[in-house]
PDB file of C-alpha atoms in Angstrom:
ATOM      1  CA  MET Y  22     136.843  85.379  60.367  1.00  0.00           C
ATOM      2  CA  ALA Y  23     132.745  84.728  58.940  1.00  0.00           C
ATOM      3  CA  SER Y  24     132.673  85.028  56.180  1.00  0.00           C
ATOM      4  CA  ALA Y  25     129.467  86.636  54.602  1.00  0.00           C
ATOM      5  CA  PHE Y  26     127.618  84.074  53.133  1.00  0.00           C
ATOM      6  CA  PRO Y  27     126.123  82.555  56.280  1.00  0.00           C
ATOM      7  CA  ILE Y  28     123.904  86.036  56.979  1.00  0.00           C
ATOM      8  CA  ARG Y  29     122.713  86.276  53.392  1.00  0.00           C
ATOM      9  CA  PRO Y  30     119.738  83.893  53.983  1.00  0.00           C
ATOM     10  CA  SER Y  31     118.727  85.891  57.798  1.00  0.00           C
ATOM     11  CA  LEU Y  32     119.059  89.397  55.376  1.00  0.00           C
ATOM     12  CA  ASN Y  33     116.801  87.428  53.112  1.00  0.00           C
ATOM     13  CA  ARG Y  34     113.872  86.321  55.509  1.00  0.00           C
ATOM     14  CA  ALA Y  35     114.428  89.516  57.148  1.00  0.00           C
ATOM     15  CA  LEU Y  36     113.482  91.849  54.120  1.00  0.00           C
ATOM     16  CA  ARG Y  37     110.530  89.806  53.224  1.00  0.00           C
ATOM     17  CA  ALA Y  38     108.749  90.406  55.984  1.00  0.00           C
ATOM     18  CA  ARG Y  39     108.917  93.658  55.976  1.00  0.00           C
ATOM     19  CA  THR Y  40     107.432  94.134  52.376  1.00  0.00           C
ATOM     20  CA  VAL Y  41     103.487  95.314  52.380  1.00  0.00           C
ATOM     21  CA  PRO Y  42     100.883  92.972  51.408  1.00  0.00           C
ATOM     22  CA  THR Y  43      99.573  93.198  47.706  1.00  0.00           C
ATOM     23  CA  LEU Y  44      95.645  92.556  47.699  1.00  0.00           C
ATOM     24  CA  SER Y  45      95.715  88.800  46.970  1.00  0.00           C
ATOM     25  CA  THR Y  46      98.106  87.832  49.819  1.00  0.00           C
ATOM     26  CA  ALA Y  47      95.719  90.404  52.137  1.00  0.00           C
ATOM     27  CA  SER Y  48      92.275  87.987  51.363  1.00  0.00           C
ATOM     28  CA  GLN Y  49      94.384  84.827  51.853  1.00  0.00           C
ATOM     29  CA  ASN Y  50      94.957  86.170  55.606  1.00  0.00           C
ATOM     30  CA  LEU Y  51      92.017  87.050  56.083  1.00  0.00           C
ATOM     31  CA  ALA Y  52      90.618  85.377  59.753  1.00  0.00           C
ATOM     32  CA  TYR Y  53      87.858  82.701  60.413  1.00  0.00           C
ATOM     33  CA  PHE Y  54      85.953  86.113  61.746  1.00  0.00           C
ATOM     34  CA  SER Y  55      86.137  88.776  59.212  1.00  0.00           C
ATOM     35  CA  THR Y  56      83.070  90.329  58.436  1.00  0.00           C
ATOM     36  CA  THR Y  57      83.608  90.303  54.824  1.00  0.00           C
ATOM     37  CA  ALA Y  58      79.613  88.537  54.000  1.00  0.00           C
ATOM     38  CA  SER Y  59      81.713  85.302  52.115  1.00  0.00           C
ATOM     39  CA  GLN Y  60      82.866  84.147  55.144  1.00  0.00           C
ATOM     40  CA  CYS Y  61      80.457  85.382  57.782  1.00  0.00           C
ATOM     41  CA  ARG Y  62      77.314  83.325  56.770  1.00  0.00           C
ATOM     42  CA  ARG Y  63      77.161  80.094  58.034  1.00  0.00           C
ATOM     43  CA  LYS Y  64      76.666  76.248  57.154  1.00  0.00           C
ATOM     44  CA  THR Y  65      74.154  76.315  59.431  1.00  0.00           C
ATOM     45  CA  LYS Y  66      71.990  77.297  61.264  1.00  0.00           C
ATOM     46  CA  ASP Y  67      74.211  77.248  64.651  1.00  0.00           C
ATOM     47  CA  ASN Y  68      77.270  76.112  62.261  1.00  0.00           C
ATOM     48  CA  ASN Y  69      77.976  72.886  63.746  1.00  0.00           C
ATOM     49  CA  ARG Y  70      76.857  69.855  62.760  1.00  0.00           C
ATOM     50  CA  SER Y  71      77.653  68.196  66.091  1.00  0.00           C
ATOM     51  CA  ARG Y  72      75.303  70.265  67.906  1.00  0.00           C
ATOM     52  CA  GLY Y  73      73.810  68.697  72.121  1.00  0.00           C
ATOM     53  CA  VAL Y  74      73.261  70.019  74.813  1.00  0.00           C
ATOM     54  CA  SER Y  75      74.372  72.653  75.830  1.00  0.00           C
ATOM     55  CA  SER Y  76      75.844  73.537  80.704  1.00  0.00           C
ATOM     56  CA  LEU Y  77      75.481  77.093  79.752  1.00  0.00           C
ATOM     57  CA  TYR Y  78      72.512  77.690  78.323  1.00  0.00           C
ATOM     58  CA  ARG Y  79      70.362  74.964  79.320  1.00  0.00           C
ATOM     59  CA  SER Y  80      69.465  74.420  75.604  1.00  0.00           C
ATOM     60  CA  GLY Y  81      69.511  70.910  73.991  1.00  0.00           C
ATOM     61  CA  PRO Y  82      69.847  70.524  70.265  1.00  0.00           C
ATOM     62  CA  ARG Y  83      68.692  72.798  67.553  1.00  0.00           C
ATOM     63  CA  GLU Y  84      68.940  69.624  65.142  1.00  0.00           C
ATOM     64  CA  PRO Y  85      66.817  66.618  65.761  1.00  0.00           C
ATOM     65  CA  LEU Y  86      69.544  63.997  66.520  1.00  0.00           C
ATOM     66  CA  SER Y  87      68.795  59.584  66.832  1.00  0.00           C
ATOM     67  CA  MET Y  88      68.663  60.026  70.956  1.00  0.00           C
ATOM     68  CA  SER Y  89      66.575  62.802  70.712  1.00  0.00           C
ATOM     69  CA  GLY Y  90      63.301  61.561  72.407  1.00  0.00           C
ATOM     70  CA  ILE Y  91      65.113  59.578  74.877  1.00  0.00           C
ATOM     71  CA  PRO Y  92      64.918  61.176  78.178  1.00  0.00           C
ATOM     72  CA  LEU Y  93      67.699  62.207  80.126  1.00  0.00           C
ATOM     73  CA  PRO Y  94      69.201  61.063  83.030  1.00  0.00           C
ATOM     74  CA  LYS Y  95      68.538  63.098  87.198  1.00  0.00           C
ATOM     75  CA  PRO Y  96      71.437  63.209  88.594  1.00  0.00           C
ATOM     76  CA  ARG Y  97      70.072  60.754  92.293  1.00  0.00           C
ATOM     77  CA  ASP Y  98      68.437  62.796  94.860  1.00  0.00           C
ATOM     78  CA  PHE Y  99      71.267  62.038  98.205  1.00  0.00           C
ATOM     79  CA  LYS Y 100      72.439  64.170 100.623  1.00  0.00           C
ATOM     80  CA  PRO Y 101      75.145  62.382 103.067  1.00  0.00           C
ATOM     81  CA  THR Y 102      74.156  62.747 106.125  1.00  0.00           C
ATOM     82  CA  ALA Y 103      77.555  61.941 108.996  1.00  0.00           C
ATOM     83  CA  PRO Y 104      76.102  61.131 113.126  1.00  0.00           C
ATOM     84  CA  VAL Y 105      76.389  64.414 114.750  1.00  0.00           C
ATOM     85  CA  ASP Y 106      76.802  64.278 118.646  1.00  0.00           C
ATOM     86  CA  ASN Y 107      74.773  67.940 119.334  1.00  0.00           C
ATOM     87  CA  SER Y 108      76.195  67.666 122.516  1.00  0.00           C
ATOM     88  CA  HIS Y 109      79.647  67.942 121.977  1.00  0.00           C
ATOM     89  CA  GLY Y 110      82.111  70.254 123.978  1.00  0.00           C
ATOM     90  CA  LEU Y 111      83.743  72.264 120.133  1.00  0.00           C
ATOM     91  CA  TRP Y 112      80.116  73.709 120.036  1.00  0.00           C
ATOM     92  CA  GLY Y 113      80.269  75.414 123.182  1.00  0.00           C
ATOM     93  CA  PHE Y 114      81.834  77.855 119.548  1.00  0.00           C
ATOM     94  CA  PHE Y 115      78.896  78.735 118.420  1.00  0.00           C
ATOM     95  CA  PRO Y 116      76.054  80.135 118.953  1.00  0.00           C
ATOM     96  CA  GLU Y 117      73.714  77.003 118.999  1.00  0.00           C
ATOM     97  CA  PRO Y 118      74.050  73.572 117.847  1.00  0.00           C
ATOM     98  CA  GLY Y 119      73.554  73.463 113.301  1.00  0.00           C
ATOM     99  CA  LYS Y 120      73.803  76.883 113.591  1.00  0.00           C
ATOM    100  CA  ALA Y 121      77.398  79.157 112.300  1.00  0.00           C
ATOM    101  CA  LEU Y 122      75.427  82.800 113.142  1.00  0.00           C
ATOM    102  CA  TRP Y 123      73.002  84.491 115.283  1.00  0.00           C
ATOM    103  CA  THR Y 124      71.044  87.318 113.732  1.00  0.00           C
ATOM    104  CA  PRO Y 125      71.555  90.285 114.875  1.00  0.00           C
ATOM    105  CA  GLU Y 126      68.228  90.887 116.702  1.00  0.00           C
ATOM    106  CA  GLU Y 127      69.449  87.674 118.585  1.00  0.00           C
ATOM    107  CA  THR Y 128      72.885  89.200 119.467  1.00  0.00           C
ATOM    108  CA  VAL Y 129      70.669  92.179 121.269  1.00  0.00           C
ATOM    109  CA  GLU Y 130      69.401  89.779 123.649  1.00  0.00           C
ATOM    110  CA  HIS Y 131      71.244  90.508 126.063  1.00  0.00           C
ATOM    111  CA  GLY Y 132      71.398  90.828 130.020  1.00  0.00           C
ATOM    112  CA  ARG Y 133      73.302  93.609 132.005  1.00  0.00           C
ATOM    113  CA  ALA Y 134      77.042  93.059 132.803  1.00  0.00           C
ATOM    114  CA  TRP Y 135      77.377  92.229 136.805  1.00  0.00           C
ATOM    115  CA  THR Y 136      78.031  93.910 139.259  1.00  0.00           C
ATOM    116  CA  VAL Y 137      80.551  94.006 142.296  1.00  0.00           C
ATOM    117  CA  GLU Y 138      78.200  94.339 145.193  1.00  0.00           C
ATOM    118  CA  GLU Y 139      76.182  91.422 143.743  1.00  0.00           C
ATOM    119  CA  LEU Y 140      78.915  89.438 142.950  1.00  0.00           C
ATOM    120  CA  ARG Y 141      80.256  90.090 146.922  1.00  0.00           C
ATOM    121  CA  LYS Y 142      77.392  87.456 148.143  1.00  0.00           C
ATOM    122  CA  LYS Y 143      78.424  84.451 145.400  1.00  0.00           C
ATOM    123  CA  SER Y 144      80.699  81.993 146.815  1.00  0.00           C
ATOM    124  CA  TRP Y 145      83.482  81.200 145.181  1.00  0.00           C
ATOM    125  CA  ASP Y 146      82.662  77.716 143.301  1.00  0.00           C
ATOM    126  CA  ASP Y 147      79.749  80.225 141.586  1.00  0.00           C
ATOM    127  CA  LEU Y 148      82.326  82.538 140.739  1.00  0.00           C
ATOM    128  CA  HIS Y 149      85.054  80.359 139.173  1.00  0.00           C
ATOM    129  CA  SER Y 150      82.011  78.765 137.591  1.00  0.00           C
ATOM    130  CA  LEU Y 151      80.950  82.622 136.206  1.00  0.00           C
ATOM    131  CA  TRP Y 152      84.260  82.775 134.747  1.00  0.00           C
ATOM    132  CA  TRP Y 153      84.535  80.302 132.565  1.00  0.00           C
ATOM    133  CA  VAL Y 154      80.937  80.727 131.528  1.00  0.00           C
ATOM    134  CA  CYS Y 155      82.453  84.703 130.754  1.00  0.00           C
ATOM    135  CA  CYS Y 156      85.476  82.693 128.986  1.00  0.00           C
ATOM    136  CA  ARG Y 157      82.998  80.238 126.380  1.00  0.00           C
ATOM    137  CA  GLU Y 158      81.245  83.460 125.248  1.00  0.00           C
ATOM    138  CA  ARG Y 159      83.438  85.645 124.103  1.00  0.00           C
ATOM    139  CA  ASN Y 160      84.818  82.329 122.977  1.00  0.00           C
ATOM    140  CA  MET Y 161      81.570  82.286 120.820  1.00  0.00           C
ATOM    141  CA  LEU Y 162      81.625  85.296 119.789  1.00  0.00           C
ATOM    142  CA  ALA Y 163      85.682  85.867 118.423  1.00  0.00           C
ATOM    143  CA  THR Y 164      84.294  83.168 115.878  1.00  0.00           C
ATOM    144  CA  SER Y 165      81.468  84.501 115.254  1.00  0.00           C
ATOM    145  CA  LYS Y 166      83.036  87.729 113.691  1.00  0.00           C
ATOM    146  CA  ASN Y 167      85.873  86.586 112.719  1.00  0.00           C
ATOM    147  CA  PHE Y 168      83.008  84.584 110.293  1.00  0.00           C
ATOM    148  CA  LEU Y 169      81.428  88.280 109.247  1.00  0.00           C
ATOM    149  CA  GLU Y 170      84.786  89.584 108.700  1.00  0.00           C
ATOM    150  CA  ARG Y 171      85.207  85.998 106.070  1.00  0.00           C
ATOM    151  CA  GLU Y 172      82.265  86.306 104.165  1.00  0.00           C
ATOM    152  CA  LYS Y 173      81.915  89.891 104.406  1.00  0.00           C
ATOM    153  CA  ILE Y 174      78.706  89.413 105.181  1.00  0.00           C
ATOM    154  CA  GLY Y 175      78.719  93.137 106.318  1.00  0.00           C
ATOM    155  CA  PHE Y 176      76.113  93.459 109.097  1.00  0.00           C
ATOM    156  CA  GLY Y 177      76.280  92.571 112.980  1.00  0.00           C
ATOM    157  CA  ASP Y 178      80.018  93.506 113.964  1.00  0.00           C
ATOM    158  CA  HIS Y 179      78.558  96.278 116.530  1.00  0.00           C
ATOM    159  CA  GLU Y 180      75.640  93.885 118.026  1.00  0.00           C
ATOM    160  CA  ILE Y 181      78.687  91.298 119.112  1.00  0.00           C
ATOM    161  CA  ASP Y 182      80.741  94.055 119.804  1.00  0.00           C
ATOM    162  CA  GLU Y 183      77.220  94.667 122.846  1.00  0.00           C
ATOM    163  CA  ARG Y 184      78.378  92.157 123.585  1.00  0.00           C
ATOM    164  CA  ASP Y 185      80.815  91.813 124.100  1.00  0.00           C
ATOM    165  CA  ALA Y 186      81.678  94.303 126.757  1.00  0.00           C
ATOM    166  CA  GLU Y 187      79.050  93.479 129.099  1.00  0.00           C
ATOM    167  CA  VAL Y 188      81.172  90.208 129.411  1.00  0.00           C
ATOM    168  CA  ARG Y 189      84.637  91.984 129.546  1.00  0.00           C
ATOM    169  CA  LYS Y 190      82.827  94.639 132.423  1.00  0.00           C
ATOM    170  CA  THR Y 191      82.051  90.993 134.011  1.00  0.00           C
ATOM    171  CA  MET Y 192      84.956  89.763 134.329  1.00  0.00           C
ATOM    172  CA  ARG Y 193      86.421  92.735 135.157  1.00  0.00           C
ATOM    173  CA  ALA Y 194      83.790  92.657 138.296  1.00  0.00           C
ATOM    174  CA  ILE Y 195      84.746  88.999 139.123  1.00  0.00           C
ATOM    175  CA  LYS Y 196      88.810  90.010 139.098  1.00  0.00           C
ATOM    176  CA  HIS Y 197      87.937  93.031 141.546  1.00  0.00           C
ATOM    177  CA  THR Y 198      85.607  91.071 144.085  1.00  0.00           C
ATOM    178  CA  LEU Y 199      88.625  88.089 144.386  1.00  0.00           C
ATOM    179  CA  THR Y 200      91.133  90.927 144.632  1.00  0.00           C
ATOM    180  CA  GLU Y 201      88.878  92.863 147.723  1.00  0.00           C
ATOM    181  CA  ARG Y 202      88.627  89.291 148.931  1.00  0.00           C
ATOM    182  CA  TYR Y 203      92.509  88.826 148.993  1.00  0.00           C
ATOM    183  CA  TYR Y 204      93.691  91.335 150.487  1.00  0.00           C
ATOM    184  CA  THR Y 205      90.876  90.131 153.874  1.00  0.00           C
ATOM    185  CA  TRP Y 206      92.120  86.678 153.546  1.00  0.00           C
ATOM    186  CA  GLN Y 207      95.619  89.164 154.106  1.00  0.00           C
ATOM    187  CA  ASP Y 208      95.082  91.199 157.382  1.00  0.00           C
ATOM    188  CA  ALA Y 209      93.006  88.485 158.737  1.00  0.00           C
ATOM    189  CA  VAL Y 210      97.054  86.367 158.244  1.00  0.00           C
ATOM    190  CA  GLU Y 211      99.346  89.287 160.088  1.00  0.00           C
ATOM    191  CA  VAL Y 212      95.917  89.738 162.897  1.00  0.00           C
ATOM    192  CA  ALA Y 213      95.815  85.904 163.466  1.00  0.00           C
ATOM    193  CA  ALA Y 214      99.680  85.492 163.731  1.00  0.00           C
ATOM    194  CA  LYS Y 215      99.549  87.713 166.847  1.00  0.00           C
ATOM    195  CA  ASP Y 216      96.866  86.517 168.260  1.00  0.00           C
ATOM    196  CA  PRO Y 217      97.620  83.734 171.118  1.00  0.00           C
ATOM    197  CA  GLU Y 218      94.199  82.014 170.795  1.00  0.00           C
ATOM    198  CA  ILE Y 219      95.574  81.098 167.109  1.00  0.00           C
ATOM    199  CA  ASN Y 220      98.949  78.722 166.064  1.00  0.00           C
ATOM    200  CA  LEU Y 221      99.302  79.436 161.896  1.00  0.00           C
ATOM    201  CA  GLN Y 222     101.161  76.306 162.294  1.00  0.00           C
ATOM    202  CA  GLY Y 223      99.545  73.580 163.913  1.00  0.00           C
ATOM    203  CA  GLY Y 224      97.432  70.914 161.759  1.00  0.00           C
ATOM    204  CA  PRO Y 225      94.055  71.091 161.205  1.00  0.00           C
ATOM    205  CA  ASP Y 226      93.450  71.115 164.870  1.00  0.00           C
ATOM    206  CA  GLU Y 227      95.509  72.608 166.349  1.00  0.00           C
ATOM    207  CA  VAL Y 228      95.105  76.184 164.552  1.00  0.00           C
ATOM    208  CA  TYR Y 229      92.609  77.772 167.436  1.00  0.00           C
ATOM    209  CA  LYS Y 230      93.422  76.584 171.218  1.00  0.00           C
ATOM    210  CA  PRO Y 231      91.055  78.886 173.327  1.00  0.00           C
ATOM    211  CA  ASP Y 232      92.083  78.112 176.250  1.00  0.00           C
ATOM    212  CA  GLN Y 233      95.947  81.231 176.888  1.00  0.00           C
ATOM    213  CA  TYR Y 234      92.378  83.497 178.132  1.00  0.00           C
ATOM    214  CA  GLU Y 235      89.851  81.526 179.827  1.00  0.00           C
ATOM    215  CA  ASP Y 236      90.789  79.515 182.478  1.00  0.00           C
ATOM    216  CA  ASP Y 237      88.405  76.014 183.913  1.00  0.00           C
ATOM    217  CA  VAL Y 238      84.654  78.047 185.870  1.00  0.00           C
ATOM    218  CA  ASP Y 239      82.204  76.583 187.026  1.00  0.00           C
ATOM    219  CA  TRP Y 240      79.277  78.099 185.132  1.00  0.00           C
ATOM    220  CA  GLU Y 241      76.442  77.089 187.506  1.00  0.00           C
ATOM    221  CA  GLU Y 242      78.096  78.829 190.404  1.00  0.00           C
ATOM    222  CA  GLU Y 243      78.810  81.652 188.032  1.00  0.00           C
ATOM    223  CA  LEU Y 244      74.810  82.098 186.733  1.00  0.00           C
ATOM    224  CA  ALA Y 245      73.402  82.122 190.902  1.00  0.00           C
ATOM    225  CA  LYS Y 246      74.952  84.055 191.472  1.00  0.00           C
ATOM    226  CA  GLU Y 247      74.220  86.272 188.413  1.00  0.00           C
ATOM    227  CA  GLU Y 248      70.225  85.406 190.215  1.00  0.00           C
ATOM    228  CA  ALA Y 249      70.912  86.052 193.607  1.00  0.00           C
ATOM    229  CA  GLN Y 250      72.175  90.395 192.361  1.00  0.00           C
ATOM    230  CA  LYS Y 251      68.572  90.461 190.296  1.00  0.00           C
ATOM    231  CA  GLU Y 252      66.870  89.483 193.261  1.00  0.00           C
ATOM    232  CA  ALA Y 253      68.551  91.889 195.487  1.00  0.00           C
ATOM    233  CA  LEU Y 254      68.135  94.676 193.201  1.00  0.00           C
ATOM    234  CA  ALA Y 255      65.350  93.663 193.338  1.00  0.00           C
ATOM    235  CA  THR Y 256      64.057  94.002 196.630  1.00  0.00           C
ATOM    236  CA  THR Y 257      66.210  97.450 197.937  1.00  0.00           C
ATOM    237  CA  ALA Y 258      65.193  99.228 194.373  1.00  0.00           C
ATOM    238  CA  PRO Y 259      63.032 102.169 195.676  1.00  0.00           C
ATOM    239  CA  PRO Y 260      59.798 103.004 194.594  1.00  0.00           C
ATOM    240  CA  LYS Y 261      58.057 104.497 191.816  1.00  0.00           C
ATOM    241  CA  ASP Y 262      57.655 108.533 191.406  1.00  0.00           C
ATOM    242  CA  GLU Y 263      53.794 108.668 190.536  1.00  0.00           C
ATOM    243  CA  GLY Y 264      53.906 112.384 190.563  1.00  0.00           C
ATOM    244  CA  PRO Y 265      51.334 114.130 192.307  1.00  0.00           C
ATOM    245  CA  GLN Y 266      47.357 113.120 194.010  1.00  0.00           C
ATOM    246  CA  ILE Y 267      44.521 114.504 192.157  1.00  0.00           C
ATOM    247  CA  GLU Y 268      41.105 114.108 193.535  1.00  0.00           C
ATOM    248  CA  LYS Y 269      38.922 112.992 190.940  1.00  0.00           C
ATOM    249  CA  ALA Y 270      35.659 115.938 192.891  1.00  0.00           C
ATOM    250  CA  THR Y 271      37.854 118.342 191.350  1.00  0.00           C
ATOM    251  CA  LEU Y 272      37.394 117.806 187.795  1.00  0.00           C
ATOM    252  CA  ARG Y 273      33.758 118.685 186.549  1.00  0.00           C
TER     253      ARG Y 273
END
């Protein structure tokens, strides 16, 4: 069993910590920022003999120093430049080369969406090119919107959404046009499969076979027969009925 002798020093320290300090001990433990006149009085003008140029207040030394007459060095006005290719493909994610964001006025300046009636007249290559132009436009708008949210600019979201809606309308119209052409192509394949003049299993030069319906015909002889029929009809046609003849003398 442990004796009580080692516990006595710890009890003594605990009792000393709980004693109330006297006035003399309280004056000795005063902090430096106390409001006592003798403690708050400054020894020098700024309480710091080694005071130099303040980077916070941009003020020089309040007392002249040995280096006071020497001007401070100024940083070199140098900005490193890197070669930038303005035709690089990554600029497609930005409104313009070297420009991260459009203003709301510039974003609103756009046309309307393409309609299905207009796209029906376009070729396959034109529709393919227009589709990827719309994809590039949407990527640019998504980059601009992400920049607005990251920088918390607070404006421009509505204009970007309006422009993106017009681009999506054009892409839906392209899908509609291509779907119509696909259905038309399927119908044409079904009709061609039943046509004896068309061989879908043949090569490129053997698909169309017009000899299934037409025999060898002498076209000169056919034309001569048509001319003879026209002449016979012209000679046997009855005269036209000119109606009742009225003498000019009876007209007064």
